[in-house]
Coordinates of C-alpha atoms in Angstrom, one line a residue:
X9 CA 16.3 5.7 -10.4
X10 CA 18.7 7.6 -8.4
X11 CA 19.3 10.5 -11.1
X12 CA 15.4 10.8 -11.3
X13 CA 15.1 11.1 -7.5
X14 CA 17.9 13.4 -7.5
X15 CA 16.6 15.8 -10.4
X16 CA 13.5 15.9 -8.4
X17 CA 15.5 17.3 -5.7
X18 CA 17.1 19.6 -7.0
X19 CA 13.5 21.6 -8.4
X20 CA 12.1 24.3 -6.6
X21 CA 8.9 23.4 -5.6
X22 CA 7.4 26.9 -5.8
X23 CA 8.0 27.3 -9.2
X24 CA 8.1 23.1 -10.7
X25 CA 5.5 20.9 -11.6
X26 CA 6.1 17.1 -12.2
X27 CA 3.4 15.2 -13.7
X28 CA 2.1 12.0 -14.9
X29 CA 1.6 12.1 -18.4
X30 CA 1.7 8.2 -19.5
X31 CA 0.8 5.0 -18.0
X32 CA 1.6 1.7 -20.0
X33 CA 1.6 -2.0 -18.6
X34 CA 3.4 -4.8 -20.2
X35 CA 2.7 -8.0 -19.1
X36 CA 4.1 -6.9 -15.2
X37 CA 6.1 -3.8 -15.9
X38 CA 4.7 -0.3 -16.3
X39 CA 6.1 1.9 -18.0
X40 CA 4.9 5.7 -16.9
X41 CA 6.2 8.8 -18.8
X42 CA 7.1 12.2 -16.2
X43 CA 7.3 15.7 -17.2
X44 CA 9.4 17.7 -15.1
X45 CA 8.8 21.4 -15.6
X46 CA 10.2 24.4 -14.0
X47 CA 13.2 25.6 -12.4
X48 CA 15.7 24.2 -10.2
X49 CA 16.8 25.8 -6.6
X50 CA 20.3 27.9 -8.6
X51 CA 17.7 29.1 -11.2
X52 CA 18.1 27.0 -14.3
X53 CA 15.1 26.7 -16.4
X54 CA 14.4 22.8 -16.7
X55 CA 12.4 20.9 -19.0
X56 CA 12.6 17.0 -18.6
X57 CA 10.7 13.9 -19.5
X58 CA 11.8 10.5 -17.8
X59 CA 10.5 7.2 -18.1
X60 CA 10.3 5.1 -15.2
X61 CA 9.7 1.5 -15.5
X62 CA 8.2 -0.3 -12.4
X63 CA 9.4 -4.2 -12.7
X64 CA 6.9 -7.4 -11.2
X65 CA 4.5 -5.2 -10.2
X66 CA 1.8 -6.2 -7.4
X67 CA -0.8 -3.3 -7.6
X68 CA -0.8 0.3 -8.8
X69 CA -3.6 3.0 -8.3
X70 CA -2.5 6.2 -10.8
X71 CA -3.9 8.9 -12.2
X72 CA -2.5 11.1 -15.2
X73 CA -1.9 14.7 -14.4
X74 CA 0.2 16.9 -12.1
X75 CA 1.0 14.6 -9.0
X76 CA 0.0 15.5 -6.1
X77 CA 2.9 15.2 -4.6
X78 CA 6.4 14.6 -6.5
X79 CA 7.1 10.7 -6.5
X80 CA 9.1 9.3 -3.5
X81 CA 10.6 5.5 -3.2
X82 CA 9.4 3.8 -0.2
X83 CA 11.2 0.5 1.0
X84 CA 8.3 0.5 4.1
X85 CA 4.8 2.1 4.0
X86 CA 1.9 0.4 4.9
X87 CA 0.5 -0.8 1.6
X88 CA 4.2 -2.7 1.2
X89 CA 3.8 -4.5 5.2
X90 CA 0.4 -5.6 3.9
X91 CA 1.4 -6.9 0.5
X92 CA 4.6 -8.0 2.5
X93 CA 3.1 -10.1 5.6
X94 CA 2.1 -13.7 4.5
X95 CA -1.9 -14.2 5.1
X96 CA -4.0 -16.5 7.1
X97 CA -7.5 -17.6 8.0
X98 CA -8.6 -16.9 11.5
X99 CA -11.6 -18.9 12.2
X100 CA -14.2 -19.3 15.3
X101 CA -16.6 -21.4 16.9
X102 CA -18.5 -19.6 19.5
X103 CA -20.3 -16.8 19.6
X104 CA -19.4 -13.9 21.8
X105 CA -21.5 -13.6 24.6
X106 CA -21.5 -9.9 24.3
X107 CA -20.7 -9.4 20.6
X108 CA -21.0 -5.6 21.1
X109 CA -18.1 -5.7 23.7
X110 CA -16.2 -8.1 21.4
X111 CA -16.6 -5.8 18.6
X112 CA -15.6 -2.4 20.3
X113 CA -12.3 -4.2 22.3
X114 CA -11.4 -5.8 18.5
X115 CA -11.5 -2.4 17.2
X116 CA -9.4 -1.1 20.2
X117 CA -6.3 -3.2 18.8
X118 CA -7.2 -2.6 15.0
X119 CA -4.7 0.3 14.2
X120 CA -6.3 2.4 10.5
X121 CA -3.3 4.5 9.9
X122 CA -1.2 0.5 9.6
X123 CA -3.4 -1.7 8.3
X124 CA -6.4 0.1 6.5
X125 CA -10.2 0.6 7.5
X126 CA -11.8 -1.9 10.3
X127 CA -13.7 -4.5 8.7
X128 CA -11.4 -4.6 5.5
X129 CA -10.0 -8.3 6.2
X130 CA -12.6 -9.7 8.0
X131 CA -15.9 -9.6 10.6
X132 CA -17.1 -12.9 8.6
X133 CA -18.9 -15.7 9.6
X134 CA -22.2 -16.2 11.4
X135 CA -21.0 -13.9 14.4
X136 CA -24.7 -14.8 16.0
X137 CA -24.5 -18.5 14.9
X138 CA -20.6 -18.7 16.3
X139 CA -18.8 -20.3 13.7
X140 CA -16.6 -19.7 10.5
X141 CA -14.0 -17.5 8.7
X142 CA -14.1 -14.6 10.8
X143 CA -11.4 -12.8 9.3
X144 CA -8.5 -13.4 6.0
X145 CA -5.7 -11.0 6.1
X146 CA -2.0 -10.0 6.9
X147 CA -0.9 -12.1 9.6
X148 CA 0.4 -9.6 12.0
X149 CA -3.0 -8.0 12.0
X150 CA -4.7 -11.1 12.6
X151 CA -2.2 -12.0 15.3
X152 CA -3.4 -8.9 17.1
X153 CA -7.1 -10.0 16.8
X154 CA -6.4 -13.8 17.8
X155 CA -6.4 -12.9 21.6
X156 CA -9.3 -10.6 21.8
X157 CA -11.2 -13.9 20.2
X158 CA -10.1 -16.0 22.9
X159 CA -10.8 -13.3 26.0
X160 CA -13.9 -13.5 24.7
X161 CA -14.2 -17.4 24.5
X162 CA -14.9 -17.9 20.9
X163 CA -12.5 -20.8 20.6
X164 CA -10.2 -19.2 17.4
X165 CA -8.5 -21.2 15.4
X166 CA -5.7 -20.5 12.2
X167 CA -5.9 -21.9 8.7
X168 CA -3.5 -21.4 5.8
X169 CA -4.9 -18.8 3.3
X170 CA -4.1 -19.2 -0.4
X171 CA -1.0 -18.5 -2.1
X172 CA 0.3 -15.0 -2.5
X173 CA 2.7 -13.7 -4.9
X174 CA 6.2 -13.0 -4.5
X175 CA 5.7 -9.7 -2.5
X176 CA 6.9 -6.4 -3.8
X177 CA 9.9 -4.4 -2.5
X178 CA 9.4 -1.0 -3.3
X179 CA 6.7 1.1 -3.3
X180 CA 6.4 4.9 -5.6
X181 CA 4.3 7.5 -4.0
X182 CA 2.7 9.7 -6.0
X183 CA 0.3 11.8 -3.4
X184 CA -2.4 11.6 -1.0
X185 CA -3.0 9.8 1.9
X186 CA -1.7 5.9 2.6
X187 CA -5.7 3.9 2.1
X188 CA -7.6 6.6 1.4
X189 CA -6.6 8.7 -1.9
X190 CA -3.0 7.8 -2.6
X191 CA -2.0 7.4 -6.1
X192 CA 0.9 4.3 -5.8
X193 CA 2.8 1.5 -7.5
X194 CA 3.8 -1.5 -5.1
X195 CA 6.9 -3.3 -7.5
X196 CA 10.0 -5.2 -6.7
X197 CA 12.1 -2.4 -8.9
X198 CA 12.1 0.4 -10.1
X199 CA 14.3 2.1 -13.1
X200 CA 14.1 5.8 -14.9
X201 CA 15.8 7.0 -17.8
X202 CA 15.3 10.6 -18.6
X203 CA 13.9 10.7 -22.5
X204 CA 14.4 13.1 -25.4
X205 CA 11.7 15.7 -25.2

C-alpha cells in the first residue's frame, strides 16, 4: 500500500487525475481498480492502474469516477472511533420536567463534526411517558449524554447492546466531507498492487 500512497505523491495535482474505475466485493474483501493519469512533479508522463484490496471490511460508501479527492489511509477519523467504540443502551425512567431544556443542554454536549448528526443514535422512548431506550450508540458519546439525563432527574440507566464485529483499523478516504458526502472504506487492511494497463 505504501508504493500506491507514494505514487500518489509523487503526481502533480494540477495536471493528474486518479479515479475509481472498479469496485468488486468478495465475500469481505473489495477489490477496487485505480487509474492514475497524468504527470508527476519532475515531469514524467504517467499512466498507472493499481488494484487495492480492502481486507474484513466493515462498511464502504464509493462511487466510480474521478475521486474527489486522491485516496488517503486513515488510522483515526471519526467513522473508525464510531465503528471502533463498543456500544450500549442508555435507558430512562422519568420524564424531564422541561424536556425542551433537556433537549437543548443534550445537544450542547453532542459534538456533529465527532460523532455524526444529533438524533443519529438515539432520542428514543416515550420522552413524555418517561421511560425506555433513549438512546443505542458508541459508548463515549453516550457517556457524554449519561449526565445531562441525570441533571435532569430522569433516572438513566446502561444495558449491553448487541454484539459488534471485530472493528476495523483502517479507513481509505476517497473525498468529501466525514458524515455527510464522503466516499470511504472502513477495513482492517489494506493492500495495492499496481496492474498491467
Amino acid at each position: 500500500m505504501e508504493e500506491f500512497l507514494s505514487q500518489l505523491d509523487d503526481l502533480d495535482d494540477a495536471v493528474s487525475s486518479v479515479s475509481l474505475s472498479a469496485a468488486q466485493l468478495t465475500g469481505d474483501n473489495l477489490h477496487l481498480t485505480f487509474r492514475l493519469a497524468g504527470q508527476t512533479w519532475d515531469g514524467t508522463d504517467i499512466t498507472q492502474s493499481w488494484q487495492v484490496t480492502a481486507q474484513g471490511v466493515a462498511e464502504h460508501r464509493l462511487s466510480l469516477g474521478e475521486c474527489g479527492r486522491w485516496p488517503e489511509l486513515l488510522s483515526a477519523s471519526p467513522r473508525l472511533l464510531v465503528a471502533q467504540a463498543p456500544w450500549r443502551k442508555l435507558m430512562f425512567s422519568t420524564a424531564p420536567a422541561d424536556a425542551a431544556a433537556f433537549l437543548s443542554d443534550l445537544r450542547a454536549v453532542h459534538d456533529d463534526e465527532k460523532w455524526d448528526t444529533f438524533g443519529k443514535y438515539g432520542l428514543g422512548g416515550q420522552l413524555d411517558l418517561g421511560y425506555g431506550v433513549f438512546a443505542d450508540g458508541p459508548a463515549p458519546l453516550l457517556e457524554l449524554y449519561h449526565p445531562v439525563l441525570e441533571a435532569h432527574r430522569m433516572r438513566p440507566s446502561w444495558l449491553p447492546s448487541a454484539p459488534r464485529p471485530t472493528p476495523p483499523r483502517k479507513c481509505l478516504h476517497l473525498g468529501g466531507t466525514v458524515w455527510k458526502d464522503d466516499l470511504y472504506m472502513l477495513a482492517q487492511a489494506f493492500v495495492a498492487t499496481q496492474q498491467p494497463l
